[in-house]
Short mmCIF file of C-alpha atoms in Angstrom, two decimals:
data_model
loop_
_atom_site.label_atom_id
_atom_site.label_comp_id
_atom_site.label_asym_id
_atom_site.label_seq_id
_atom_site.Cartn_x
_atom_site.Cartn_y
_atom_site.Cartn_z
CA MET M 154 -86.41 -27.60 83.86
CA SER M 155 -88.52 -24.52 83.14
CA ALA M 156 -88.21 -22.16 80.20
CA ASP M 157 -85.13 -19.91 80.28
CA THR M 158 -83.50 -21.99 83.04
CA TYR M 159 -79.97 -23.07 82.21
CA PRO M 160 -79.43 -26.85 82.07
CA THR M 161 -77.68 -28.42 85.05
CA LYS M 162 -75.67 -30.79 82.87
CA THR M 163 -74.91 -30.25 79.18
CA LEU M 164 -73.51 -32.83 76.79
CA LEU M 165 -71.31 -31.08 74.20
CA LEU M 166 -70.26 -33.00 71.09
CA GLY M 167 -67.39 -31.73 68.95
CA ALA M 168 -65.70 -30.14 71.94
CA ALA M 169 -62.23 -30.04 70.34
CA GLY M 170 -63.32 -28.28 67.14
CA GLN M 171 -62.97 -24.58 66.45
CA LEU M 172 -66.54 -23.87 67.63
CA GLY M 173 -66.71 -26.54 70.33
CA SER M 174 -63.52 -25.32 71.99
CA GLU M 175 -65.09 -21.84 72.25
CA LEU M 176 -68.27 -23.31 73.69
CA VAL M 177 -66.58 -25.28 76.48
CA PRO M 178 -65.71 -22.30 78.74
CA LEU M 179 -68.95 -20.44 77.98
CA LEU M 180 -71.18 -23.40 78.80
CA SER M 181 -69.03 -24.45 81.76
CA ALA M 182 -69.62 -21.07 83.38
CA ARG M 183 -73.35 -21.88 83.60
CA SER M 184 -73.62 -25.68 83.53
CA GLU M 185 -71.74 -28.88 84.23
CA VAL M 186 -70.36 -29.73 80.79
CA VAL M 187 -69.48 -33.20 79.57
CA ALA M 188 -67.21 -32.29 76.65
CA VAL M 189 -66.92 -35.12 74.13
CA THR M 190 -64.31 -35.21 71.37
CA ARG M 191 -63.71 -37.51 68.42
CA ASP M 192 -61.33 -39.57 70.55
CA ARG M 193 -64.22 -40.64 72.78
CA LEU M 194 -67.02 -40.93 70.24
CA ASP M 195 -67.01 -41.86 66.56
CA LEU M 196 -70.04 -40.09 65.10
CA SER M 197 -69.83 -42.25 62.00
CA GLN M 198 -71.17 -44.98 64.31
CA PRO M 199 -74.42 -43.39 65.54
CA LYS M 200 -75.35 -46.52 67.49
CA GLN M 201 -72.63 -45.53 69.98
CA LEU M 202 -74.56 -42.37 70.79
CA ARG M 203 -77.31 -44.02 72.80
CA GLY M 204 -74.88 -45.59 75.24
CA LEU M 205 -73.01 -42.32 75.69
CA VAL M 206 -76.02 -40.14 76.39
CA GLU M 207 -77.55 -42.75 78.68
CA ASP M 208 -74.31 -42.78 80.69
CA VAL M 209 -74.13 -38.98 80.86
CA ARG M 210 -77.86 -38.36 81.41
CA PRO M 211 -77.67 -34.69 80.36
CA ASP M 212 -80.32 -32.01 80.72
CA ALA M 213 -79.44 -30.64 77.27
CA ILE M 214 -77.37 -31.65 74.24
CA VAL M 215 -75.31 -29.31 72.06
CA ASN M 216 -74.03 -30.84 68.83
CA ALA M 217 -71.13 -28.84 67.41
CA ALA M 218 -69.67 -31.88 65.64
CA ALA M 219 -69.95 -32.43 61.89
CA TYR M 220 -68.32 -33.79 58.78
CA THR M 221 -67.22 -30.46 57.27
CA ALA M 222 -64.86 -31.45 54.43
CA VAL M 223 -67.05 -30.00 51.68
CA ASP M 224 -65.05 -31.30 48.71
CA LYS M 225 -64.07 -34.62 50.28
CA ALA M 226 -67.73 -35.36 50.99
CA GLU M 227 -68.33 -35.79 47.27
CA ALA M 228 -66.20 -38.95 47.44
CA GLU M 229 -67.40 -40.03 50.92
CA PRO M 230 -71.19 -39.59 50.87
CA ASP M 231 -71.90 -42.49 53.24
CA LEU M 232 -69.51 -41.18 55.89
CA ALA M 233 -70.84 -37.63 55.53
CA ARG M 234 -74.42 -38.89 55.87
CA ALA M 235 -73.62 -40.98 58.97
CA VAL M 236 -72.08 -37.99 60.78
CA ASN M 237 -74.27 -35.16 59.47
CA ALA M 238 -77.66 -36.88 59.20
CA ASP M 239 -77.84 -40.19 61.06
CA ALA M 240 -76.06 -39.03 64.22
CA PRO M 241 -78.16 -35.86 64.75
CA THR M 242 -81.33 -37.86 64.18
CA ALA M 243 -80.21 -40.37 66.81
CA LEU M 244 -79.50 -37.50 69.22
CA ALA M 245 -82.98 -36.13 68.55
CA ALA M 246 -84.52 -39.48 69.44
CA TYR M 247 -82.76 -39.46 72.79
CA ALA M 248 -83.72 -35.83 73.42
CA ARG M 249 -87.36 -36.69 72.67
CA ASP M 250 -87.37 -39.70 74.98
CA ALA M 251 -85.64 -37.77 77.79
CA GLY M 252 -87.68 -34.61 77.33
CA ILE M 253 -84.60 -32.39 76.96
CA PRO M 254 -83.56 -29.79 74.36
CA LEU M 255 -81.13 -30.42 71.50
CA LEU M 256 -79.16 -27.59 69.90
CA HIS M 257 -77.60 -28.54 66.57
CA VAL M 258 -75.30 -26.49 64.31
CA SER M 259 -76.04 -26.46 60.58
CA THR M 260 -74.91 -24.53 57.52
CA ASP M 261 -75.71 -22.01 54.80
CA TYR M 262 -74.88 -24.76 52.28
CA VAL M 263 -78.44 -26.08 52.57
CA PHE M 264 -79.30 -23.28 50.08
CA ASP M 265 -78.47 -23.14 46.37
CA GLY M 266 -77.44 -19.47 46.41
CA SER M 267 -79.87 -18.31 43.74
CA LYS M 268 -82.05 -16.01 45.89
CA GLY M 269 -79.89 -12.88 45.79
CA SER M 270 -81.16 -11.50 49.11
CA PRO M 271 -80.58 -12.74 52.68
CA TYR M 272 -82.05 -16.17 53.31
CA ARG M 273 -84.72 -16.48 55.96
CA GLU M 274 -85.24 -19.62 58.01
CA ASP M 275 -88.34 -20.66 56.05
CA ASP M 276 -86.91 -20.12 52.57
CA PRO M 277 -86.80 -23.14 50.25
CA THR M 278 -83.62 -25.20 50.51
CA GLY M 279 -81.66 -26.75 47.66
CA PRO M 280 -78.15 -27.92 48.49
CA LEU M 281 -75.68 -28.15 45.62
CA GLY M 282 -73.43 -30.88 47.01
CA ILE M 283 -73.19 -33.88 49.32
CA TYR M 284 -72.13 -31.83 52.35
CA GLY M 285 -75.14 -29.51 52.15
CA ALA M 286 -77.48 -32.40 51.36
CA THR M 287 -76.36 -34.40 54.40
CA LYS M 288 -76.62 -31.37 56.68
CA LEU M 289 -80.15 -30.75 55.41
CA ALA M 290 -81.00 -34.40 56.04
CA GLY M 291 -79.79 -33.95 59.61
CA GLU M 292 -82.04 -30.92 60.04
CA ARG M 293 -85.03 -32.85 58.73
CA GLY M 294 -84.28 -35.82 60.96
CA ILE M 295 -84.22 -33.58 64.03
CA ARG M 296 -87.41 -31.73 63.11
CA ALA M 297 -89.27 -34.98 62.49
CA THR M 298 -88.10 -36.58 65.73
CA CYS M 299 -88.20 -34.13 68.64
CA ASP M 300 -90.02 -30.94 69.60
CA ARG M 301 -87.43 -29.18 71.76
CA TYR M 302 -84.70 -28.30 69.31
CA GLY M 303 -82.73 -25.40 67.97
CA ILE M 304 -81.03 -25.70 64.59
CA VAL M 305 -78.49 -22.90 64.22
CA ARG M 306 -77.46 -22.30 60.62
CA THR M 307 -74.23 -20.40 60.28
CA ALA M 308 -71.68 -19.64 57.55
CA TRP M 309 -68.02 -19.04 56.71
CA VAL M 310 -66.89 -19.95 60.21
CA TYR M 311 -63.36 -19.19 61.42
CA GLY M 312 -61.61 -19.00 64.77
CA SER M 313 -58.25 -19.09 66.50
CA ARG M 314 -58.82 -22.55 67.95
CA GLY M 315 -59.31 -25.94 66.39
CA LYS M 316 -58.44 -26.93 62.85
CA SER M 317 -57.50 -24.87 59.84
CA ASN M 318 -59.89 -22.31 58.39
CA PHE M 319 -59.84 -19.56 55.77
CA VAL M 320 -58.18 -16.97 58.03
CA LYS M 321 -55.42 -19.33 59.14
CA THR M 322 -54.87 -20.49 55.56
CA MET M 323 -54.55 -16.91 54.29
CA LEU M 324 -52.07 -16.01 57.03
CA ARG M 325 -50.01 -19.14 56.31
CA LEU M 326 -49.92 -18.53 52.57
CA GLY M 327 -49.40 -14.80 53.00
CA LYS M 328 -46.13 -15.42 54.85
CA ASP M 329 -44.56 -17.12 51.83
CA ARG M 330 -46.26 -15.79 48.69
CA GLU M 331 -46.33 -12.36 47.09
CA GLU M 332 -49.69 -12.86 45.35
CA LEU M 333 -52.78 -14.97 45.94
CA ARG M 334 -55.81 -15.63 43.72
CA VAL M 335 -59.12 -15.61 45.60
CA VAL M 336 -62.68 -16.10 44.39
CA CYS M 337 -64.71 -12.88 44.21
CA ASP M 338 -68.14 -14.13 43.06
CA GLN M 339 -69.21 -16.09 46.15
CA ILE M 340 -70.89 -13.85 48.73
CA GLY M 341 -71.54 -14.59 52.40
CA SER M 342 -70.95 -13.43 55.97
CA PRO M 343 -67.67 -14.39 57.69
CA THR M 344 -68.51 -15.57 61.20
CA TRP M 345 -66.15 -15.67 64.18
CA THR M 346 -66.54 -18.62 66.52
CA GLY M 347 -66.28 -16.31 69.53
CA ASP M 348 -69.50 -14.51 68.57
CA LEU M 349 -71.23 -17.67 67.35
CA ALA M 350 -70.47 -19.54 70.58
CA ARG M 351 -71.86 -16.72 72.71
CA ALA M 352 -75.08 -16.68 70.70
CA ILE M 353 -75.46 -20.46 71.05
CA ALA M 354 -74.87 -20.26 74.80
CA GLU M 355 -77.57 -17.58 75.09
CA LEU M 356 -80.03 -19.49 72.92
CA LEU M 357 -79.74 -22.82 74.73
CA PRO M 358 -82.02 -22.14 77.76
CA HIS M 359 -84.75 -20.74 75.49
CA LEU M 360 -85.15 -24.19 73.93
CA ASN M 361 -86.91 -25.47 77.04
CA ASP M 362 -89.92 -23.63 75.60
CA ARG M 363 -91.36 -25.68 72.73
CA ASP M 364 -92.75 -22.48 71.20
CA ARG M 365 -89.17 -21.31 70.64
CA ALA M 366 -88.04 -24.50 68.97
CA GLY M 367 -87.02 -24.12 65.35
CA ILE M 368 -84.33 -22.98 62.96
CA TYR M 369 -82.25 -19.87 63.63
CA HIS M 370 -79.77 -18.12 61.35
CA CYS M 371 -76.64 -16.83 63.07
CA THR M 372 -73.73 -15.05 61.40
CA ASN M 373 -71.79 -11.88 61.93
CA SER M 374 -73.39 -8.80 60.37
CA GLY M 375 -72.34 -7.52 56.96
CA VAL M 376 -71.45 -9.31 53.74
CA ALA M 377 -68.27 -10.01 51.79
CA SER M 378 -66.82 -12.10 49.01
CA TRP M 379 -63.95 -14.47 49.72
CA TYR M 380 -61.77 -11.88 47.97
CA ASP M 381 -63.03 -9.09 50.24
CA PHE M 382 -62.42 -11.31 53.24
CA ALA M 383 -58.85 -12.12 52.18
CA VAL M 384 -58.00 -8.45 51.57
CA ALA M 385 -59.37 -7.53 55.01
CA ILE M 386 -57.40 -10.33 56.68
CA PHE M 387 -54.13 -9.02 55.29
CA GLU M 388 -54.97 -5.38 56.04
CA GLU M 389 -55.82 -6.14 59.67
CA ALA M 390 -52.89 -8.55 60.08
CA ARG M 391 -50.40 -5.94 58.87
CA VAL M 392 -51.66 -3.43 61.42
CA LEU M 393 -51.13 -6.04 64.14
CA GLY M 394 -47.62 -6.88 62.96
CA PHE M 395 -48.12 -10.34 61.49
CA PRO M 396 -45.15 -11.43 59.33
CA LEU M 397 -46.40 -11.17 55.73
CA LYS M 398 -44.75 -11.37 52.32
CA ILE M 399 -48.00 -10.91 50.41
CA GLU M 400 -48.16 -7.84 48.15
CA GLY M 401 -51.46 -8.36 46.37
CA VAL M 402 -54.63 -10.40 46.15
CA ARG M 403 -56.07 -11.03 42.68
CA ALA M 404 -59.81 -11.49 42.28
CA ILE M 405 -60.86 -14.50 40.20
CA ALA M 406 -64.16 -16.10 39.21
CA THR M 407 -65.34 -19.41 40.64
CA HIS M 408 -64.80 -21.19 37.32
CA GLU M 409 -61.09 -20.26 37.51
CA TYR M 410 -60.76 -22.25 40.74
CA PRO M 411 -62.70 -25.49 40.13
CA THR M 412 -63.51 -27.69 43.13
CA PRO M 413 -65.20 -31.11 43.42
CA ALA M 414 -68.22 -29.58 45.20
CA LYS M 415 -70.26 -26.63 43.97
CA ARG M 416 -70.73 -23.74 46.39
CA PRO M 417 -73.70 -21.36 46.58
CA ALA M 418 -72.87 -18.05 44.89
CA TYR M 419 -74.86 -16.14 47.52
CA SER M 420 -75.47 -17.52 51.00
CA VAL M 421 -76.05 -14.49 53.24
CA LEU M 422 -78.35 -15.45 56.11
CA ASP M 423 -81.02 -13.18 57.62
CA GLY M 424 -80.42 -13.12 61.39
CA GLU M 425 -83.45 -11.08 62.47
CA LYS M 426 -85.27 -14.00 64.09
CA LEU M 427 -82.42 -14.81 66.47
CA ALA M 428 -81.70 -11.12 67.11
CA GLY M 429 -85.33 -10.67 68.12
CA LEU M 430 -85.02 -13.47 70.67
CA LEU M 431 -81.60 -12.55 72.09
CA GLY M 432 -82.01 -8.78 71.83
CA ASP M 433 -79.13 -7.93 69.49
CA ARG M 434 -77.37 -8.94 66.29
CA LEU M 435 -73.78 -10.17 66.13
CA PRO M 436 -71.14 -7.48 65.39
CA HIS M 437 -69.99 -6.62 61.87
CA TRP M 438 -67.65 -9.30 60.54
CA ARG M 439 -64.69 -6.94 60.18
CA ILE M 440 -64.84 -5.92 63.84
CA SER M 441 -64.85 -9.56 64.88
CA LEU M 442 -62.04 -10.43 62.46
CA ARG M 443 -59.90 -7.78 64.15
CA GLN M 444 -60.68 -9.24 67.57
CA MET M 445 -59.90 -12.78 66.45
CA LEU M 446 -56.54 -11.71 64.99
CA ARG M 447 -55.63 -9.95 68.24
CA GLU M 448 -56.29 -13.18 70.12
CA PHE M 449 -54.49 -15.30 67.55
#
């Protein structure tokens, strides 16, 4: 398969998740997709992976599966490591042996949040918790194992499909409560799965070229705090007629809402590298939020 040629058969892991379910139709329009969900494959048992990929014999692998319970990971480090580090490394070994590209989704939580300006792909990492540490270990395993890979770091992901996320939680709570307290001192870029999935689908054929292998940052444009994001959710939802009881959102500091895992205070990602390859940046997060709410 030459550079920029779309794979004939793509193995997609995490196909039932909020990102994977967006990827299925996009990839299926260009490739035969074998969509694998948790029911078929337990990623905490990476030894199962070899048999699966040898049965499928794909031309490319997209891994949208992960252990994403940030707080729960603090109490389940072995499980988080098996899914987020051991499984991607096993996938990379197969990709190397088969001579095919691997696209893997990672996170802004590989950074400690102390930089204060958008993180570039080559900036030093320093995860604050088990989740970020295991995702970073997965990145390192891939980079050390195969040479046709794309690691897509993203952040603050939400969508209308799959499991719960910040937008769905705010809408659910906003139906029943008059006031909510939301953290205002963590800064990032809310990212809609619709935009993220399209970028991944466009990046995939480029990974046939070893010179384009590497890490890419991919989020919607613009920045916000969780408080800003919550306020925007309710403003846009009201315009669209969502049933809401909420009257106000109160900004609080991180220390007023303690969690088992520490989060980076600033995790905005610089997306210029990917924009240079694909020709454009993702839309501003508020535009995409509005589009997601219309769909939802």
